Amino acid sequence: MAQTRRLPQPLPFDQQVAIFSRLAESNPAPVTELNFSNPYTLVVAVALSAQATDVGVNKATKGLFAVADTPQKMLDLGLEGVTEHIKTIGLFRQKAKNVIALSRILVDNYGSEVPDSRAALMSLPGVGRKTANVVLNSAFRYPSQAVDTHIFRVGNRTHVAPGRDVDEVERAIEDNVPVRFQQDAHHWLILHGRYICQARRPRCGICVIRDLCPYEEKTE
């Protein structure tokens, strides 16, 4: 019978403070790298970003959002119009259908406004918990934690938020990261994972939390 992997204990409070203080000092105002102008365009951008890069999504949405930055404008553009704008993104056909479907729901059920409720957001086609948490955090300034592969890796490597899956890491961030850092925690962690604590070869030599990190396989 396979044994369940034993998780390390999350770093104690003083080390959490030290790590996030350094991340905050190096990047005082972190934001999502997806371009958006309102809560609706953020919902669409994050929904399109699944299995795609932020750079690729931003290239596609530049033209899309220029002509359709509200649910009704997106419906007026139509499925073919949306598809044409986002055809450079992976899974673009299904994503275009989701964008039209969620726009219809927002118009019919929410007066064209994006709801500030995780459950309501997750009821929209193509919107999962991670997408909902990004919208709640970046559009509504709620300290939600959108855990992706970068945050999952950094949370476990640093022991800031150990977990066997993204849900456990999300709870570990909420339970262990001091409240003063919660609003920007997922931005700091995702950017750290994307540019410094990379999967195959972490850039430990330029890491601002190197001496605080328990990861044993550090690089120079």
Short mmCIF file of C-alpha atoms in Angstrom, two decimals:
data_model
loop_
_atom_site.label_atom_id
_atom_site.label_comp_id
_atom_site.label_asym_id
_atom_site.label_seq_id
_atom_site.Cartn_x
_atom_site.Cartn_y
_atom_site.Cartn_z
CA MET A 1 0.00 0.00 0.00
CA ALA A 2 1.46 3.35 -1.05
CA GLN A 3 2.26 5.73 1.76
CA THR A 4 0.94 9.29 1.74
CA ARG A 5 3.74 11.82 1.38
CA ARG A 6 4.38 13.57 4.65
CA LEU A 7 4.21 17.31 4.32
CA PRO A 8 6.72 19.59 6.06
CA GLN A 9 5.39 21.99 8.64
CA PRO A 10 4.72 25.52 7.36
CA LEU A 11 7.41 28.01 8.30
CA PRO A 12 6.83 29.68 11.68
CA PHE A 13 5.37 33.16 11.92
CA ASP A 14 8.65 35.07 12.21
CA GLN A 15 10.07 33.43 9.08
CA GLN A 16 6.85 34.08 7.16
CA VAL A 17 7.14 37.75 8.09
CA ALA A 18 10.79 37.83 7.02
CA ILE A 19 10.11 36.20 3.65
CA PHE A 20 7.14 38.33 2.70
CA SER A 21 8.81 41.50 3.95
CA ARG A 22 11.64 40.87 1.49
CA LEU A 23 9.27 40.03 -1.35
CA ALA A 24 7.35 43.22 -0.59
CA GLU A 25 10.52 45.29 -0.50
CA SER A 26 11.63 43.93 -3.88
CA ASN A 27 8.18 44.48 -5.44
CA PRO A 28 6.03 46.88 -3.39
CA ALA A 29 3.01 46.88 -5.73
CA PRO A 30 2.68 43.53 -7.52
CA VAL A 31 -0.12 43.11 -10.04
CA THR A 32 -1.31 40.49 -12.48
CA GLU A 33 0.51 40.50 -15.80
CA LEU A 34 -2.77 40.08 -17.69
CA ASN A 35 -4.06 43.30 -19.26
CA PHE A 36 -7.59 44.32 -18.30
CA SER A 37 -9.64 47.48 -17.91
CA ASN A 38 -12.55 46.36 -15.73
CA PRO A 39 -13.78 43.27 -13.86
CA TYR A 40 -15.39 41.86 -17.00
CA THR A 41 -12.26 42.02 -19.15
CA LEU A 42 -10.34 40.45 -16.26
CA VAL A 43 -12.77 37.51 -16.13
CA VAL A 44 -12.35 36.98 -19.87
CA ALA A 45 -8.56 37.35 -19.78
CA VAL A 46 -8.11 34.88 -16.94
CA ALA A 47 -10.52 32.40 -18.53
CA LEU A 48 -8.49 32.61 -21.75
CA SER A 49 -5.19 32.12 -19.90
CA ALA A 50 -5.75 28.43 -19.12
CA GLN A 51 -2.98 26.48 -20.87
CA ALA A 52 -1.73 29.73 -22.41
CA THR A 53 0.84 32.37 -21.49
CA ASP A 54 -0.08 35.81 -20.23
CA VAL A 55 1.93 37.30 -23.10
CA GLY A 56 -0.07 35.31 -25.64
CA VAL A 57 -3.38 36.23 -24.02
CA ASN A 58 -2.47 39.92 -23.92
CA LYS A 59 -1.66 39.89 -27.64
CA ALA A 60 -5.03 38.33 -28.42
CA THR A 61 -7.11 40.49 -26.10
CA LYS A 62 -5.59 43.78 -27.23
CA GLY A 63 -7.77 43.76 -30.32
CA LEU A 64 -10.66 41.92 -28.67
CA PHE A 65 -11.06 44.35 -25.79
CA ALA A 66 -10.74 47.33 -28.11
CA VAL A 67 -14.10 46.37 -29.62
CA ALA A 68 -15.71 44.36 -26.80
CA ASP A 69 -15.04 45.39 -23.20
CA THR A 70 -18.53 44.68 -21.85
CA PRO A 71 -20.70 41.54 -21.91
CA GLN A 72 -23.18 43.08 -24.37
CA LYS A 73 -20.45 44.22 -26.77
CA MET A 74 -19.01 40.70 -26.66
CA LEU A 75 -22.41 39.24 -27.53
CA ASP A 76 -22.74 41.76 -30.36
CA LEU A 77 -19.33 40.66 -31.67
CA GLY A 78 -20.61 37.09 -31.77
CA LEU A 79 -18.95 33.71 -31.62
CA GLU A 80 -17.18 34.03 -34.99
CA GLY A 81 -15.83 37.45 -34.08
CA VAL A 82 -14.51 36.27 -30.72
CA THR A 83 -12.99 33.17 -32.31
CA GLU A 84 -11.16 35.25 -34.90
CA HIS A 85 -9.59 37.45 -32.22
CA ILE A 86 -8.38 34.62 -29.98
CA LYS A 87 -7.42 31.98 -32.56
CA THR A 88 -3.74 32.23 -31.57
CA ILE A 89 -4.55 30.89 -28.07
CA GLY A 90 -4.70 27.20 -27.23
CA LEU A 91 -8.20 25.67 -27.07
CA PHE A 92 -9.52 28.86 -28.69
CA ARG A 93 -12.74 27.35 -30.06
CA GLN A 94 -14.00 26.14 -26.69
CA LYS A 95 -12.79 29.30 -24.99
CA ALA A 96 -14.69 31.44 -27.48
CA LYS A 97 -17.86 29.48 -26.71
CA ASN A 98 -17.26 29.99 -22.98
CA VAL A 99 -16.74 33.74 -23.42
CA ILE A 100 -20.02 34.08 -25.28
CA ALA A 101 -21.87 31.87 -22.78
CA LEU A 102 -20.56 33.68 -19.68
CA SER A 103 -21.33 37.03 -21.31
CA ARG A 104 -24.92 35.94 -21.88
CA ILE A 105 -25.27 34.88 -18.23
CA LEU A 106 -23.82 38.19 -17.02
CA VAL A 107 -26.28 40.14 -19.18
CA ASP A 108 -29.32 38.02 -18.30
CA ASN A 109 -28.67 37.28 -14.62
CA TYR A 110 -26.38 39.99 -13.27
CA GLY A 111 -27.31 43.16 -15.14
CA SER A 112 -24.02 42.96 -17.09
CA GLU A 113 -22.06 43.32 -13.85
CA VAL A 114 -19.46 40.82 -12.66
CA PRO A 115 -20.57 39.40 -9.29
CA ASP A 116 -18.18 39.67 -6.34
CA SER A 117 -18.97 36.15 -5.14
CA ARG A 118 -16.75 33.12 -5.64
CA ALA A 119 -19.72 30.80 -6.05
CA ALA A 120 -21.38 33.08 -8.60
CA LEU A 121 -18.14 33.47 -10.53
CA MET A 122 -17.54 29.72 -10.55
CA SER A 123 -21.00 29.18 -12.03
CA LEU A 124 -19.84 30.94 -15.21
CA PRO A 125 -18.65 28.73 -18.10
CA GLY A 126 -14.87 28.40 -18.17
CA VAL A 127 -14.41 29.92 -14.72
CA GLY A 128 -12.89 27.70 -12.04
CA ARG A 129 -11.78 28.45 -8.52
CA LYS A 130 -8.40 29.85 -9.58
CA THR A 131 -10.00 32.23 -12.08
CA ALA A 132 -12.58 33.30 -9.52
CA ASN A 133 -9.86 33.99 -6.95
CA VAL A 134 -7.87 36.11 -9.41
CA VAL A 135 -10.96 38.20 -10.12
CA LEU A 136 -11.84 38.59 -6.46
CA ASN A 137 -8.28 39.66 -5.67
CA SER A 138 -7.42 41.92 -8.60
CA ALA A 139 -10.83 43.39 -9.40
CA PHE A 140 -12.44 43.54 -5.96
CA ARG A 141 -9.35 43.71 -3.69
CA TYR A 142 -10.36 40.66 -1.68
CA PRO A 143 -7.35 38.73 -0.27
CA SER A 144 -8.08 35.50 -2.15
CA GLN A 145 -5.29 33.14 -3.19
CA ALA A 146 -5.25 31.95 -6.80
CA VAL A 147 -2.93 28.94 -6.70
CA ASP A 148 -1.36 27.86 -9.99
CA THR A 149 1.62 25.60 -10.72
CA HIS A 150 4.11 28.35 -9.84
CA ILE A 151 2.55 29.05 -6.45
CA PHE A 152 2.17 25.34 -5.75
CA ARG A 153 5.90 24.86 -6.42
CA VAL A 154 7.06 27.88 -4.41
CA GLY A 155 4.71 27.14 -1.52
CA ASN A 156 6.15 23.65 -1.17
CA ARG A 157 9.81 24.46 -1.86
CA THR A 158 9.95 27.32 0.62
CA HIS A 159 7.60 25.67 3.15
CA VAL A 160 5.62 28.90 3.19
CA ALA A 161 2.50 26.92 2.26
CA PRO A 162 3.05 23.17 1.87
CA GLY A 163 0.25 21.12 0.33
CA ARG A 164 -0.41 17.98 -1.68
CA ASP A 165 -2.65 19.83 -4.12
CA VAL A 166 -3.63 23.38 -5.00
CA ASP A 167 -6.52 23.41 -2.52
CA GLU A 168 -4.20 22.50 0.37
CA VAL A 169 -1.70 25.16 -0.68
CA GLU A 170 -4.49 27.75 -0.89
CA ARG A 171 -5.60 26.91 2.65
CA ALA A 172 -2.00 26.89 3.88
CA ILE A 173 -1.45 30.42 2.55
CA GLU A 174 -4.65 31.63 4.19
CA ASP A 175 -3.78 29.93 7.48
CA ASN A 176 -0.08 30.77 7.74
CA VAL A 177 0.81 33.91 5.81
CA PRO A 178 0.34 36.97 8.06
CA VAL A 179 -2.80 38.92 7.22
CA ARG A 180 -0.84 42.07 6.37
CA PHE A 181 0.60 40.22 3.34
CA GLN A 182 -2.51 38.30 2.23
CA GLN A 183 -3.72 40.81 -0.37
CA ASP A 184 -0.56 40.55 -2.46
CA ALA A 185 0.68 37.09 -1.42
CA HIS A 186 -0.38 35.24 -4.55
CA HIS A 187 1.12 37.92 -6.80
CA TRP A 188 4.48 37.76 -5.03
CA LEU A 189 4.51 33.96 -5.10
CA ILE A 190 3.50 33.59 -8.75
CA LEU A 191 6.03 36.17 -9.93
CA HIS A 192 8.72 34.59 -7.78
CA GLY A 193 7.93 31.20 -9.26
CA ARG A 194 7.74 32.51 -12.81
CA TYR A 195 11.03 34.43 -12.82
CA ILE A 196 13.18 33.18 -9.92
CA CYS A 197 12.06 29.88 -8.37
CA GLN A 198 11.64 28.17 -11.72
CA ALA A 199 10.78 24.51 -12.07
CA ARG A 200 13.84 22.93 -13.65
CA ARG A 201 16.59 25.26 -12.53
CA PRO A 202 15.68 27.80 -9.85
CA ARG A 203 17.72 30.99 -9.95
CA CYS A 204 18.82 30.74 -6.33
CA GLY A 205 21.86 32.97 -6.91
CA ILE A 206 19.65 36.05 -7.30
CA CYS A 207 16.86 35.01 -4.92
CA VAL A 208 16.09 37.59 -2.23
CA ILE A 209 14.92 34.87 0.20
CA ARG A 210 17.70 32.35 -0.50
CA ASP A 211 19.00 32.30 3.10
CA LEU A 212 15.48 31.86 4.48
CA CYS A 213 14.48 29.05 2.11
CA PRO A 214 14.88 25.41 3.27
CA TYR A 215 15.05 24.04 -0.30
CA GLU A 216 18.10 21.77 -0.32
CA GLU A 217 18.89 21.60 -4.04
CA LYS A 218 19.88 25.24 -4.41
CA THR A 219 21.69 26.42 -7.53
CA GLU A 220 24.46 28.98 -7.72
#
